[in-house]
Structure formats: C-alpha cells, structure tokens
Short mmCIF file of C-alpha atoms in Angstrom, two decimals:
data_model
loop_
_atom_site.label_atom_id
_atom_site.label_comp_id
_atom_site.label_asym_id
_atom_site.label_seq_id
_atom_site.Cartn_x
_atom_site.Cartn_y
_atom_site.Cartn_z
CA UNK A 75 30.37 0.04 -13.85
CA UNK A 76 26.89 0.58 -15.37
CA UNK A 77 24.18 2.01 -13.13
CA UNK A 78 21.73 -0.54 -14.56
CA UNK A 79 22.60 -3.79 -16.31
CA UNK A 80 19.95 -6.13 -17.68
CA UNK A 81 21.13 -9.51 -18.96
CA UNK A 82 18.97 -11.90 -20.93
CA UNK A 83 15.82 -10.99 -19.04
CA UNK A 84 12.65 -12.90 -19.89
CA UNK A 85 9.31 -12.24 -18.21
CA UNK A 86 6.21 -14.36 -18.75
CA UNK A 87 2.64 -13.72 -17.71
CA UNK A 88 0.11 -16.57 -17.95
CA UNK A 89 2.60 -18.52 -20.05
CA UNK A 90 3.01 -15.73 -22.62
CA UNK A 91 6.34 -13.96 -23.15
CA UNK A 92 5.91 -10.29 -22.28
CA UNK A 93 9.65 -9.66 -22.46
CA UNK A 94 12.07 -11.94 -24.21
CA UNK A 95 15.87 -12.03 -23.77
CA UNK A 96 16.28 -8.33 -23.01
CA UNK A 97 19.86 -7.15 -22.55
CA UNK A 98 21.21 -3.61 -22.22
CA UNK A 99 23.27 -1.44 -19.89
CA UNK A 100 22.84 2.15 -18.72
CA UNK A 101 26.07 4.01 -17.93
CA UNK A 102 26.30 6.71 -15.28
CA UNK A 103 25.05 10.12 -16.43
CA UNK A 104 23.14 8.75 -19.42
CA UNK A 105 19.67 9.98 -20.37
CA UNK A 106 18.00 6.91 -21.89
CA UNK A 107 14.65 7.04 -23.61
CA UNK A 108 12.63 3.83 -23.79
CA UNK A 109 9.96 3.78 -26.48
CA UNK A 110 7.71 1.19 -28.03
CA UNK A 111 4.08 0.56 -28.96
CA UNK A 112 1.34 -0.12 -26.38
CA UNK A 113 1.80 -3.53 -24.80
CA UNK A 114 5.46 -3.71 -25.83
CA UNK A 115 6.55 -4.37 -22.25
CA UNK A 116 8.05 -0.98 -21.36
CA UNK A 117 6.44 -0.70 -17.92
CA UNK A 118 6.99 -4.41 -17.28
CA UNK A 119 10.70 -3.90 -17.98
CA UNK A 120 10.86 -1.02 -15.47
CA UNK A 121 9.02 -3.13 -12.87
CA UNK A 122 11.50 -5.96 -13.39
CA UNK A 123 14.42 -3.56 -12.96
CA UNK A 124 12.95 -2.28 -9.69
CA UNK A 125 12.08 -5.73 -8.32
CA UNK A 126 8.33 -5.12 -8.41
CA UNK A 127 7.99 -8.09 -10.77
CA UNK A 128 10.24 -11.15 -10.83
CA UNK A 129 11.62 -12.28 -14.18
CA UNK A 130 11.28 -15.86 -15.43
CA UNK A 131 14.98 -15.83 -16.18
CA UNK A 132 17.80 -13.36 -16.58
CA UNK A 133 19.59 -10.97 -14.29
CA UNK A 134 19.29 -7.35 -13.23
CA UNK A 135 22.12 -5.40 -11.58
CA UNK A 136 21.78 -2.00 -9.95
CA UNK A 137 24.98 -0.04 -9.26
CA UNK A 138 27.01 -3.21 -9.83
CA UNK A 139 25.05 -5.38 -7.40
CA UNK A 140 22.55 -8.11 -8.24
CA UNK A 141 19.00 -6.96 -7.57
CA UNK A 142 18.58 -9.52 -4.77
CA UNK A 143 21.56 -8.02 -2.88
CA UNK A 144 20.80 -4.39 -3.62
CA UNK A 145 19.86 -2.39 -0.51
CA UNK A 146 20.66 1.26 -1.33
CA UNK A 147 17.20 2.18 -2.60
CA UNK A 148 17.65 5.84 -1.64
CA UNK A 149 19.95 6.10 -4.70
CA UNK A 150 16.90 5.55 -6.93
CA UNK A 151 13.93 7.84 -7.56
CA UNK A 152 10.95 6.24 -9.29
CA UNK A 153 7.87 7.90 -10.68
CA UNK A 154 5.20 5.46 -11.88
CA UNK A 155 2.83 6.28 -14.71
CA UNK A 156 -0.07 6.21 -12.33
CA UNK A 157 -0.31 5.10 -8.75
CA UNK A 158 -1.51 1.53 -9.11
CA UNK A 159 -4.46 1.83 -6.78
CA UNK A 160 -4.60 5.30 -5.23
CA UNK A 161 -7.44 5.30 -2.75
CA UNK A 162 -8.93 8.79 -2.89
CA UNK A 163 -9.70 8.47 0.83
CA UNK A 164 -6.05 7.83 1.68
CA UNK A 165 -5.36 10.16 4.60
CA UNK A 166 -1.74 10.99 3.71
CA UNK A 167 -0.81 14.66 3.34
CA UNK A 168 1.48 15.79 0.53
CA UNK A 169 4.26 16.32 3.09
CA UNK A 170 3.81 12.78 4.46
CA UNK A 171 3.89 11.30 0.94
CA UNK A 172 7.00 13.22 -0.12
CA UNK A 173 8.90 12.17 3.01
CA UNK A 174 7.73 8.56 2.72
CA UNK A 175 10.58 6.14 3.29
CA UNK A 176 13.17 8.80 4.08
CA UNK A 177 15.50 7.68 6.84
CA UNK A 178 16.19 11.31 7.77
CA UNK A 179 13.25 13.67 7.60
CA UNK A 180 14.60 17.21 7.20
CA UNK A 181 12.14 20.15 7.18
CA UNK A 182 14.44 22.47 5.17
CA UNK A 183 14.87 19.93 2.38
CA UNK A 184 11.13 19.33 2.35
CA UNK A 185 10.35 23.05 2.09
CA UNK A 186 12.92 23.47 -0.69
CA UNK A 187 11.53 20.54 -2.66
CA UNK A 188 7.92 21.74 -2.25
CA UNK A 189 8.95 25.18 -3.56
CA UNK A 190 10.93 23.69 -6.44
CA UNK A 191 7.82 21.79 -7.57
CA UNK A 192 5.58 24.82 -6.97
CA UNK A 193 3.41 22.92 -4.49
CA UNK A 194 4.43 24.68 -1.26
CA UNK A 195 0.78 25.69 -0.76
CA UNK A 196 -0.35 22.05 -0.94
CA UNK A 197 1.92 20.60 1.78
CA UNK A 198 -0.82 19.98 4.32
CA UNK A 199 -3.49 18.89 1.81
CA UNK A 200 -4.45 15.23 1.46
CA UNK A 201 -3.05 13.60 -1.68
CA UNK A 202 -6.48 12.24 -2.67
CA UNK A 203 -7.94 15.77 -2.73
CA UNK A 204 -5.51 16.97 -5.40
CA UNK A 205 -5.91 17.04 -9.17
CA UNK A 206 -3.98 14.47 -11.20
CA UNK A 207 -1.42 17.10 -12.23
CA UNK A 208 -0.87 18.17 -8.62
CA UNK A 209 -0.55 14.53 -7.55
CA UNK A 210 2.12 13.95 -10.21
CA UNK A 211 4.01 17.04 -9.02
CA UNK A 212 3.91 15.66 -5.48
CA UNK A 213 5.08 12.26 -6.70
CA UNK A 214 7.91 13.86 -8.65
CA UNK A 215 8.88 15.80 -5.52
CA UNK A 216 8.96 12.44 -3.68
CA UNK A 217 11.25 10.99 -6.32
CA UNK A 218 13.58 14.01 -6.27
CA UNK A 219 13.82 14.81 -2.55
CA UNK A 220 16.59 12.28 -1.97
CA UNK A 221 18.65 13.74 -4.85
CA UNK A 222 18.88 10.21 -6.31
CA UNK A 223 21.64 9.11 -8.65
CA UNK A 224 19.19 7.25 -10.86
CA UNK A 225 15.76 8.53 -11.87
CA UNK A 226 13.28 6.17 -13.48
CA UNK A 227 10.14 7.67 -15.00
CA UNK A 228 7.34 5.58 -16.48
CA UNK A 229 5.18 7.75 -18.76
CA UNK A 230 5.41 10.56 -16.21
CA UNK A 231 3.67 13.31 -18.13
CA UNK A 232 0.53 11.52 -19.29
CA UNK A 233 -2.40 13.92 -18.77
CA UNK A 234 -0.20 16.73 -17.47
CA UNK A 235 -0.79 20.25 -18.72
CA UNK A 236 1.89 21.63 -21.10
CA UNK A 237 3.32 24.00 -18.49
CA UNK A 238 3.85 21.24 -15.89
CA UNK A 239 5.20 18.93 -18.59
CA UNK A 240 7.75 21.54 -19.64
CA UNK A 241 8.76 22.16 -16.03
CA UNK A 242 9.15 18.42 -15.50
CA UNK A 243 11.41 17.86 -18.50
CA UNK A 244 13.58 20.93 -17.99
CA UNK A 245 14.08 20.02 -14.33
CA UNK A 246 15.12 16.43 -15.03
CA UNK A 247 17.26 17.58 -18.00
CA UNK A 248 19.01 20.03 -15.70
CA UNK A 249 19.65 17.35 -13.08
CA UNK A 250 21.09 15.09 -15.77
CA UNK A 251 23.34 17.82 -17.19
CA UNK A 252 24.49 19.54 -14.02
CA UNK A 253 24.54 16.76 -11.44
CA UNK A 254 25.17 13.77 -13.69
CA UNK A 255 21.94 12.10 -12.59
CA UNK A 256 21.22 9.05 -14.73
CA UNK A 257 17.72 9.17 -16.22
CA UNK A 258 15.61 6.37 -17.70
CA UNK A 259 12.47 7.74 -19.31
CA UNK A 260 9.64 5.62 -20.68
CA UNK A 261 7.46 7.76 -22.90
CA UNK A 262 5.21 7.97 -25.91
CA UNK A 263 6.28 11.57 -26.40
CA UNK A 264 8.66 11.16 -29.34
CA UNK A 265 9.42 14.88 -29.47
CA UNK A 266 10.72 14.78 -25.91
CA UNK A 267 12.89 11.76 -26.62
CA UNK A 268 14.65 13.65 -29.41
CA UNK A 269 15.01 16.75 -27.29
CA UNK A 270 16.36 15.28 -24.06
CA UNK A 271 17.54 11.69 -24.37
CA UNK A 272 21.01 10.80 -25.59
CA UNK A 273 20.36 7.10 -26.13
CA UNK A 274 17.31 5.22 -27.27
CA UNK A 275 15.93 1.76 -26.56
CA UNK A 276 13.12 0.62 -28.83
CA UNK A 277 11.20 -2.25 -27.32
CA UNK A 278 8.55 -4.57 -28.67
CA UNK A 279 8.67 -7.55 -26.30
CA UNK A 280 12.34 -7.74 -27.29
CA UNK A 281 14.97 -5.12 -27.98
CA UNK A 282 14.42 -3.89 -31.55
CA UNK A 283 16.93 -1.07 -31.31
CA UNK A 284 19.44 0.05 -28.72
CA UNK A 285 21.99 2.75 -29.37
CA UNK A 286 22.79 6.41 -29.74
CA UNK A 287 20.71 8.90 -31.68
CA UNK A 288 23.31 8.95 -34.47
CA UNK A 289 22.79 5.21 -34.90
CA UNK A 290 19.02 5.63 -34.65
CA UNK A 291 18.95 8.35 -37.29
CA UNK A 292 20.93 6.28 -39.76
CA UNK A 293 18.94 3.10 -39.12
CA UNK A 294 16.74 2.01 -42.01
CA UNK A 295 14.92 -0.41 -39.69
CA UNK A 296 13.88 2.49 -37.46
CA UNK A 297 12.76 4.49 -40.51
CA UNK A 298 10.56 1.52 -41.33
CA UNK A 299 9.06 1.43 -37.83
CA UNK A 300 8.66 5.15 -37.16
CA UNK A 301 8.18 6.27 -40.75
CA UNK A 302 10.79 8.52 -42.41
CA UNK A 303 9.09 11.77 -41.40
CA UNK A 304 8.82 10.92 -37.68
CA UNK A 305 12.41 9.70 -37.67
CA UNK A 306 13.44 12.95 -39.36
CA UNK A 307 11.57 15.07 -36.76
CA UNK A 308 13.14 13.15 -33.85
CA UNK A 309 16.62 13.42 -35.34
CA UNK A 310 16.17 17.08 -36.23
CA UNK A 311 15.14 17.87 -32.62
CA UNK A 312 18.10 15.93 -31.31
CA UNK A 313 20.53 17.70 -33.68
CA UNK A 314 19.10 21.06 -32.61
CA UNK A 315 19.46 20.42 -28.90
CA UNK A 316 22.16 17.75 -28.79
CA UNK A 317 20.07 15.74 -26.29
CA UNK A 318 19.23 17.09 -22.79
CA UNK A 319 19.11 20.51 -24.55
CA UNK B 127 -27.19 1.49 39.66
CA UNK B 128 -24.57 4.27 39.30
CA UNK B 129 -21.34 4.12 37.31
CA UNK B 130 -19.03 3.62 40.29
CA UNK B 131 -21.10 0.69 41.42
CA UNK B 132 -20.90 -0.89 37.98
CA UNK B 133 -17.13 -0.46 37.92
CA UNK B 134 -16.69 -2.33 41.20
CA UNK B 135 -17.52 -5.67 39.61
CA UNK B 136 -14.41 -7.70 38.69
CA UNK B 137 -15.92 -9.02 35.46
CA UNK B 138 -16.83 -5.47 34.37
CA UNK B 139 -13.25 -4.31 35.04
CA UNK B 140 -11.88 -7.25 33.02
CA UNK B 141 -14.34 -6.52 30.23
CA UNK B 142 -13.36 -2.84 30.17
CA UNK B 143 -9.62 -3.53 30.04
CA UNK B 144 -9.88 -6.34 27.48
CA UNK B 145 -12.38 -4.31 25.45
CA UNK B 146 -10.09 -1.27 25.31
CA UNK B 147 -7.08 -3.39 24.28
CA UNK B 148 -9.01 -5.33 21.60
CA UNK B 149 -10.68 -2.16 20.29
CA UNK B 150 -7.31 -0.42 19.94
CA UNK B 151 -5.79 -3.44 18.15
CA UNK B 152 -8.78 -3.76 15.80
CA UNK B 153 -8.80 -0.03 14.99
CA UNK B 154 -5.04 0.09 14.28
CA UNK B 155 -5.15 -2.93 11.97
CA UNK B 156 -8.51 -1.92 10.50
CA UNK B 157 -7.07 1.33 9.21
CA UNK B 158 -4.54 -0.51 7.02
CA UNK B 159 -7.10 -3.12 5.95
CA UNK B 160 -9.80 -0.61 4.97
CA UNK B 161 -7.38 1.53 2.96
CA UNK B 162 -6.06 -1.55 1.16
CA UNK B 163 -9.61 -2.70 0.33
CA UNK B 164 -9.39 -5.71 2.63
CA UNK B 165 -12.36 -4.54 4.69
CA UNK B 166 -14.14 -7.88 4.53
CA UNK B 167 -11.19 -9.91 5.77
CA UNK B 168 -12.58 -9.54 9.31
CA UNK B 169 -15.83 -11.13 8.14
CA UNK B 170 -13.97 -13.94 6.39
CA UNK B 171 -11.75 -14.67 9.37
CA UNK B 172 -14.72 -14.48 11.74
CA UNK B 173 -16.49 -17.16 9.72
CA UNK B 174 -13.32 -19.24 9.87
CA UNK B 175 -13.31 -18.65 13.61
CA UNK B 176 -16.78 -20.24 13.68
CA UNK B 177 -15.32 -23.36 12.03
CA UNK B 178 -12.33 -23.32 14.38
CA UNK B 179 -14.53 -22.98 17.46
CA UNK B 180 -16.63 -25.90 16.20
CA UNK B 181 -13.45 -28.01 15.89
CA UNK B 182 -12.30 -27.00 19.36
CA UNK B 183 -15.70 -27.79 20.92
CA UNK B 184 -15.87 -31.09 19.05
CA UNK B 185 -12.47 -32.10 20.42
CA UNK B 186 -13.77 -31.21 23.86
CA UNK B 187 -11.33 -28.49 24.88
CA UNK B 188 -12.50 -26.50 27.91
CA UNK B 189 -14.49 -23.36 26.97
CA UNK B 190 -11.92 -21.41 29.03
CA UNK B 191 -9.32 -21.99 26.33
CA UNK B 192 -11.47 -21.88 23.20
CA UNK B 193 -10.12 -18.48 22.11
CA UNK B 194 -6.50 -19.65 22.33
CA UNK B 195 -7.27 -23.05 20.81
CA UNK B 196 -9.08 -21.52 17.81
CA UNK B 197 -6.07 -19.35 16.92
CA UNK B 198 -3.96 -21.78 14.83
CA UNK B 199 -6.76 -22.57 12.36
CA UNK B 200 -7.65 -18.90 11.94
CA UNK B 201 -3.99 -18.00 11.40
CA UNK B 202 -3.72 -20.69 8.71
CA UNK B 203 -6.88 -19.30 7.08
CA UNK B 204 -5.50 -15.76 7.03
CA UNK B 205 -2.32 -17.02 5.37
CA UNK B 206 -4.46 -18.91 2.84
CA UNK B 207 -6.30 -15.67 2.01
CA UNK B 208 -2.94 -13.91 1.60
CA UNK B 209 -1.60 -16.67 -0.63
CA UNK B 210 -4.73 -16.71 -2.82
CA UNK B 211 -4.70 -12.91 -3.10
CA UNK B 212 -1.03 -12.64 -3.99
CA UNK B 213 -1.36 -15.27 -6.72
CA UNK B 214 -2.90 -12.44 -8.83
CA UNK B 215 -5.36 -14.95 -10.26
CA UNK B 216 -8.00 -14.45 -7.57
CA UNK B 217 -9.23 -11.07 -6.35
CA UNK B 218 -9.06 -10.25 -2.64
CA UNK B 219 -12.85 -10.30 -2.21
CA UNK B 220 -13.13 -13.69 -3.94
CA UNK B 221 -10.28 -15.13 -1.84
CA UNK B 222 -12.01 -13.94 1.34
CA UNK B 223 -15.29 -15.42 0.06
CA UNK B 224 -13.72 -18.84 -0.53
CA UNK B 225 -12.13 -19.08 2.92
CA UNK B 226 -15.20 -17.58 4.58
CA UNK B 227 -17.56 -20.16 3.00
CA UNK B 228 -15.17 -22.95 3.91
CA UNK B 229 -15.12 -21.78 7.55
CA UNK B 230 -18.91 -21.59 7.87
CA UNK B 231 -19.56 -24.85 5.99
CA UNK B 232 -16.96 -26.75 8.04
CA UNK B 233 -18.37 -25.22 11.24
CA UNK B 234 -21.95 -26.30 10.47
CA UNK B 235 -20.88 -29.85 9.52
CA UNK B 236 -18.71 -30.20 12.64
CA UNK B 237 -21.44 -28.79 14.90
CA UNK B 238 -23.82 -31.33 13.41
CA UNK B 239 -21.31 -34.13 13.99
CA UNK B 240 -20.96 -33.11 17.62
CA UNK B 241 -24.69 -33.68 18.13
CA UNK B 242 -26.19 -30.48 16.81
CA UNK B 243 -25.84 -26.84 17.77
CA UNK B 244 -25.20 -26.17 21.42
CA UNK B 245 -25.27 -23.10 23.60
CA UNK B 246 -21.46 -22.67 23.59
CA UNK B 247 -21.27 -22.26 19.83
CA UNK B 248 -24.07 -19.68 19.82
CA UNK B 249 -22.34 -17.69 22.55
CA UNK B 250 -19.43 -17.26 20.11
CA UNK B 251 -21.73 -16.17 17.31
CA UNK B 252 -22.91 -13.14 19.30
CA UNK B 253 -20.02 -12.70 21.75
CA UNK B 254 -20.08 -11.58 25.34
CA UNK B 255 -17.33 -9.26 26.52
CA UNK B 256 -18.56 -9.61 30.11
CA UNK B 257 -17.39 -13.24 30.13
CA UNK B 258 -13.74 -12.43 29.35
CA UNK B 259 -11.48 -14.63 31.48
CA UNK B 260 -7.94 -14.02 32.71
CA UNK B 261 -6.33 -16.06 29.90
CA UNK B 262 -8.12 -13.94 27.30
CA UNK B 263 -7.18 -10.76 29.14
CA UNK B 264 -3.50 -11.73 29.09
CA UNK B 265 -3.76 -12.71 25.41
CA UNK B 266 -5.39 -9.35 24.61
CA UNK B 267 -2.56 -7.52 26.40
CA UNK B 268 0.16 -9.50 24.58
CA UNK B 269 -1.50 -8.89 21.20
CA UNK B 270 -1.94 -5.19 21.99
CA UNK B 271 1.77 -4.82 22.78
CA UNK B 272 2.70 -6.78 19.63
CA UNK B 273 0.46 -4.74 17.32
CA UNK B 274 1.61 -1.45 18.85
CA UNK B 275 5.26 -2.48 18.46
CA UNK B 276 4.72 -3.54 14.82
CA UNK B 277 2.86 -0.33 13.92
CA UNK B 278 5.52 1.87 15.57
CA UNK B 279 8.53 -0.06 14.24
CA UNK B 280 7.19 -0.58 10.71
CA UNK B 281 5.22 2.67 10.53
CA UNK B 282 7.03 3.99 7.43
CA UNK B 283 6.79 0.63 5.67
CA UNK B 284 3.10 0.21 6.50
CA UNK B 285 2.40 3.77 5.36
CA UNK B 286 4.14 3.21 2.01
CA UNK B 287 2.55 -0.21 1.52
CA UNK B 288 -0.91 1.17 2.26
CA UNK B 289 -0.36 4.09 -0.09
CA UNK B 290 0.85 2.01 -3.04
CA UNK B 291 2.23 -1.52 -2.93
CA UNK B 292 4.28 -1.20 -6.13
CA UNK B 293 5.82 2.06 -5.01
CA UNK B 294 6.66 0.49 -1.64
CA UNK B 295 8.32 -2.40 -3.45
CA UNK B 296 10.40 0.03 -5.55
CA UNK B 297 11.62 1.58 -2.28
CA UNK B 298 13.11 -1.75 -1.25
CA UNK B 299 10.41 -2.53 1.31
CA UNK B 300 9.87 -6.25 1.80
CA UNK B 301 6.16 -6.05 1.04
CA UNK B 302 5.66 -9.81 1.36
CA UNK B 303 6.97 -9.84 4.93
CA UNK B 304 4.89 -6.82 5.98
CA UNK B 305 1.77 -8.30 4.35
CA UNK B 306 2.18 -11.62 6.16
CA UNK B 307 2.71 -9.78 9.46
CA UNK B 308 -0.45 -7.74 8.87
CA UNK B 309 -2.51 -10.83 8.00
CA UNK B 310 -1.22 -12.78 11.01
CA UNK B 311 -2.03 -9.97 13.42
CA UNK B 312 -5.46 -9.54 11.83
CA UNK B 313 -6.17 -13.23 12.41
CA UNK B 314 -5.36 -12.88 16.11
CA UNK B 315 -7.36 -9.64 16.34
CA UNK B 316 -10.36 -11.32 14.68
CA UNK B 317 -10.33 -14.15 17.23
CA UNK B 318 -10.13 -11.65 20.10
CA UNK B 319 -12.78 -9.36 18.58
CA UNK B 320 -15.07 -12.40 18.46
CA UNK B 321 -15.14 -12.25 22.25
CA UNK B 322 -16.18 -8.59 22.20
CA UNK B 323 -18.69 -8.43 19.37
CA UNK B 324 -19.28 -12.04 18.35
CA UNK B 325 -18.47 -13.75 15.08
CA UNK B 326 -21.33 -11.95 13.34
CA UNK B 327 -19.93 -8.51 14.13
CA UNK B 328 -16.12 -8.93 14.10
CA UNK B 329 -15.70 -7.01 10.84
CA UNK B 330 -17.51 -4.03 12.40
CA UNK B 331 -14.76 -3.78 15.03
CA UNK B 332 -12.15 -3.65 12.27
CA UNK B 333 -13.93 -1.41 9.77
CA UNK B 334 -16.11 1.14 11.59
CA UNK B 335 -13.55 3.07 13.71
CA UNK B 336 -11.23 3.42 10.70
CA UNK B 337 -14.09 4.57 8.46
CA UNK B 338 -15.20 7.13 11.05
CA UNK B 339 -11.70 8.53 11.44
CA UNK B 340 -11.21 8.66 7.65
CA UNK B 341 -14.23 10.99 7.35
CA UNK B 342 -12.25 13.62 9.26
CA UNK B 343 -9.69 14.16 6.44
CA UNK B 344 -6.65 14.41 8.68
CA UNK B 345 -3.05 13.27 8.26
CA UNK B 346 -2.33 9.54 8.41
CA UNK B 347 -0.93 9.65 11.95
CA UNK B 348 -3.85 11.69 13.31
CA UNK B 349 -6.37 9.44 11.54
CA UNK B 350 -4.81 6.37 13.17
CA UNK B 351 -5.04 7.97 16.61
CA UNK B 352 -8.63 9.10 15.98
CA UNK B 353 -9.63 5.58 14.89
CA UNK B 354 -8.28 4.18 18.16
CA UNK B 355 -10.11 6.93 20.07
CA UNK B 356 -13.47 6.12 18.43
CA UNK B 357 -12.99 2.38 18.96
CA UNK B 358 -12.08 2.74 22.64
CA UNK B 359 -14.91 5.24 23.23
CA UNK B 360 -17.46 2.88 21.67
CA UNK B 361 -16.29 -0.07 23.78
CA UNK B 362 -16.28 1.81 27.09
CA UNK B 363 -19.65 3.51 26.53
CA UNK B 364 -21.09 0.32 25.00
CA UNK B 365 -20.21 -1.85 28.01
CA UNK B 366 -21.61 0.66 30.51
CA UNK B 367 -24.86 1.22 28.58
CA UNK B 368 -25.28 -2.52 27.99
CA UNK B 369 -24.74 -3.31 31.66
CA UNK B 370 -27.09 -0.61 32.92
CA UNK B 371 -29.86 -1.36 30.38
CA UNK B 372 -29.27 -5.12 30.43
CA UNK B 373 -28.60 -5.28 26.68
CA UNK B 374 -26.03 -7.34 24.71
CA UNK B 375 -22.67 -5.51 24.98
CA UNK B 376 -21.26 -6.58 21.58
CA UNK B 377 -24.25 -5.30 19.62
CA UNK B 378 -24.31 -2.09 21.69
CA UNK B 379 -20.61 -1.45 20.92
CA UNK B 380 -21.23 -1.92 17.20
CA UNK B 381 -24.30 0.34 17.28
CA UNK B 382 -22.27 3.05 19.03
CA UNK B 383 -19.56 2.73 16.37
CA UNK B 384 -22.20 3.23 13.68
CA UNK B 385 -23.58 6.17 15.66
CA UNK B 386 -20.11 7.80 15.76
CA UNK B 387 -19.71 7.26 12.00
CA UNK B 388 -23.11 8.81 11.27
CA UNK B 389 -22.47 11.85 13.49
CA UNK B 390 -19.02 12.52 11.99
CA UNK B 391 -20.40 12.04 8.47
CA UNK B 392 -23.30 14.44 9.01
CA UNK B 393 -21.15 17.05 10.80
CA UNK B 394 -18.63 16.93 7.96
CA UNK B 395 -21.37 17.32 5.35
CA UNK B 396 -22.95 20.25 7.16
CA UNK B 397 -20.03 22.19 8.53
CA UNK B 398 -16.87 21.42 6.59
CA UNK B 399 -16.65 23.48 3.39
CA UNK B 400 -15.66 21.66 0.19
CA UNK B 401 -12.20 22.66 -1.06
#
C-alpha cells in the first residue's frame, strides 16, 4: 500500500490548468525529490495532497485512504516553504508552536526535540521575534515532534545558512534511513536531490519524468531539460552516496 | 456620590454585569480577529447592525427586543463577509467594505422611509450601557458561556488557525467550520457591543484590548487572559467614571481602552529592553 497515491489529479486556478492529469505513488520508506521550474505547480501539488487546496478532478489517497476520509494527521509532518501569513506580532512561543495540535503534550519529548534542533534556548521566545532561520528550525521541530511516518517539505531550506541546511538534510536523511520515514522533498537544490533522494519526479504542470535515479540518468529527455552537465553532476552525486547518503 | 452608593442602583448593577460579559466576549474574539487581520470586521458588522436596527424599528418591534431582533440580519452579513473572503477573489478588507456600505446605505434609506431619523436610531449609534434590560443581560450571559466554551474546546484549533491557516488545514483541522463559528460569534458580539459602546465604537471593543495585550509580548494563553483583563477593567472603570461625571459611558470605556494601550505601549518602549 503506497503512503501517497495521486491519480489523475487536475487543479485549475481562474480557469487555467496549474496541474494536469498528475499520477504517481510514493511507497513506504521512499525519499522522493520533486523538482521543476518556477510556476511548475510543485507547491500546488503538495497543497492538493494535504487537502489545503481542492483539485478540479482526480483523487488523492494517504496511507490507503481517500483524502476525504483520512483522519490520522499525526502520521504526517509538513514544513511549508514559508508560513503563508506569519504575523510578526503573533504571541505564540516556540514551545506553543511546536506542540500545536498535539493530542498529548509531553514535556520530555518537547525538551528532546528542542535540543535536537539546537533551539532549546529559544523555547520561551515568541516566534515572531526569531530570525527566519530560527523560525524554520522551530517549524521543523514542529514537523518532527510527532515522529511522523511521512514528512513533506516544500522548499524547506530557502534562505537558510549552510550549517542549518546541512543539519536539516542529514537529520531527515537519517530518519529516512534508520526509521523508514517516507520523505517528499520539493526543492530547487539539485545537488541535494542527487545526494539524498532515491526517486525523482520532474513536474512542469504535468509529470515530465517520474522514476529512479538510474532511469533519470539514462534519460535523454532529462539531459535535454537539465543540460548534460547538470544531469551528470546530479547522477555523479547520487552514485557517490547512493541516495540518502 | 460615593462608589457604594452608585453600585446600589439596579441599572448600574445590570450595566456592570452585562458590560463585563460583553467586554470579555469582545476581547476573546478580538484577539483572533486582530491576529488574522480581520480587525475591521467589527466596524463592518456594526454598520450592518445600523441597517438591521433600522429594519427592526421600521417594522415596529418594541425597543426592548431590538438587540435580539437585529441579530439574524447581522449574522447573515457576517456569513456574507466570510463567503466573499474565502472566494479568494476579494480581499478581507474589501469584503468588509462592501457589506459595511450596504448596511449603512440600507439603514439610511430605511430610516428615511420610516419618516426620517428618530431618537431610537441615534441611541444605537452611540450606545448606552446604562439602559441594558434583562433580555439583553440574559443574552450577554448566554453568549459569554458560548464563546468561553468554544475558545476552551477549540483552543488548539483556533491557535493553529490564527497562526497559519494553511498549516492548520494540513493538520486536518476543519478550518471552514472554525471560521464560520468565529464569524457567527463575532456577529453576536458586535450586536451586544453596540449596546455598550454604540455602533460607532463597536470595533474599538473588539480591537483595543487585544492590541493592548499584544504589546506585552507574552505567550498566547497569557495574552488572551490579559486582553480580557484590560477589556473588563476599562468597562468597570468607564461605567463608574461616566456615572459620577455624568459622561457617556460607551465613549468613556473606549477612551479608557485607548489610555491602557498608550500606557502599555509607552512603558514597553521605555522599560523593556530590545532583544
């Protein structure tokens, strides 16, 4: 049973197709990288999978259940690219944000997660007072605290410093390798895709490519889109690390 | 006239109790509205209340029941604002502007049809907490219990929704249901706040206590409690000062709220170090 299944999904905005007949499945334990140019519908696809947007037609299943029947949201950790409308005056502390929506609020787990993300000293600070990097760390802590079975990241490392970015990727790679956590990562960072992801979905309003890295590396179409040198770099990084390092 | 003497009057006691209940309701809801950039919804719904009151007076319903009778139209207006906002084609401020203009325009036309402006309609424009009747007191109590129950029961959902609607949606929270609940309760609060501060100053009851509490940079829970504290303090002091000095209570309550905001703002600027 796939963790995520998308069948024939079409999403329109103002009468224009943003996504057209998208179909793919994500098996348990997979690290899937989703790439594509700006405006290709990557974030829209993620929002359709999570029920934030409603598709014009098509079907999404999470853990074998249709999206409309799915209730076990604690199995999913989501980190958006940027909080859609973070009010800098929002009076929520980092601790309140991380524990948001948890049915059982456990202090030990909270302390452990804060330490893991190196933000133990920020627990009582207001989220709006933090730098963007610190906010993203807090949001990642929120996504991870439930030890979810599926992690969905939408351009998570945009504007993060290299050290935090490295920490982010090694942590999620470790969770994927050691705990079998399924990861869906939307990113522009092609180097990271080669290093960590095992499968690749190339999107440009429709699925242009979906498959393993071996298939990607031998695809002439992808060489045409990425250029032979970029394709070579991605494939070289993947061969060196085998995906998820 | 000393304080104990003032408190002996039945209408002052009713005003105090109703004022405290309405202030608490407005502050609780105002916190969520301000943070979600719906600050002006109180203004919009107050203007709609003007139209609704005009309809009620035109029909000839007893002034005793005007507050209750105006409710359905204001509730429909709040749902219209929600519907326009969630269509993603109209911004929240524009949606509020449309409904607000409609309320005022309809009110003026209806007042004219009923033979011109009369004293009753003007009493709703500026409010008078000292004229709260038993029906309104009971309504205020019921709404207070309802709002408190909703905030306690849906606290986590409201917190997530206020923080980020998309994130709340990805957590499986039924954001549509919570939004409708919030808009409905705001409509009722706006009608009740009209009695305290008048149509012209309803939005102040919703916005000012929340804004004052937000200046204190505390956790969400503490900020909510502080907002209620400021709102209740302003109502109690406002009624007493207004009664003793023979001034309009609604305006005095709003001025005290602004006074609290200014003091907290200045104290924070002067004494709280920047981090």
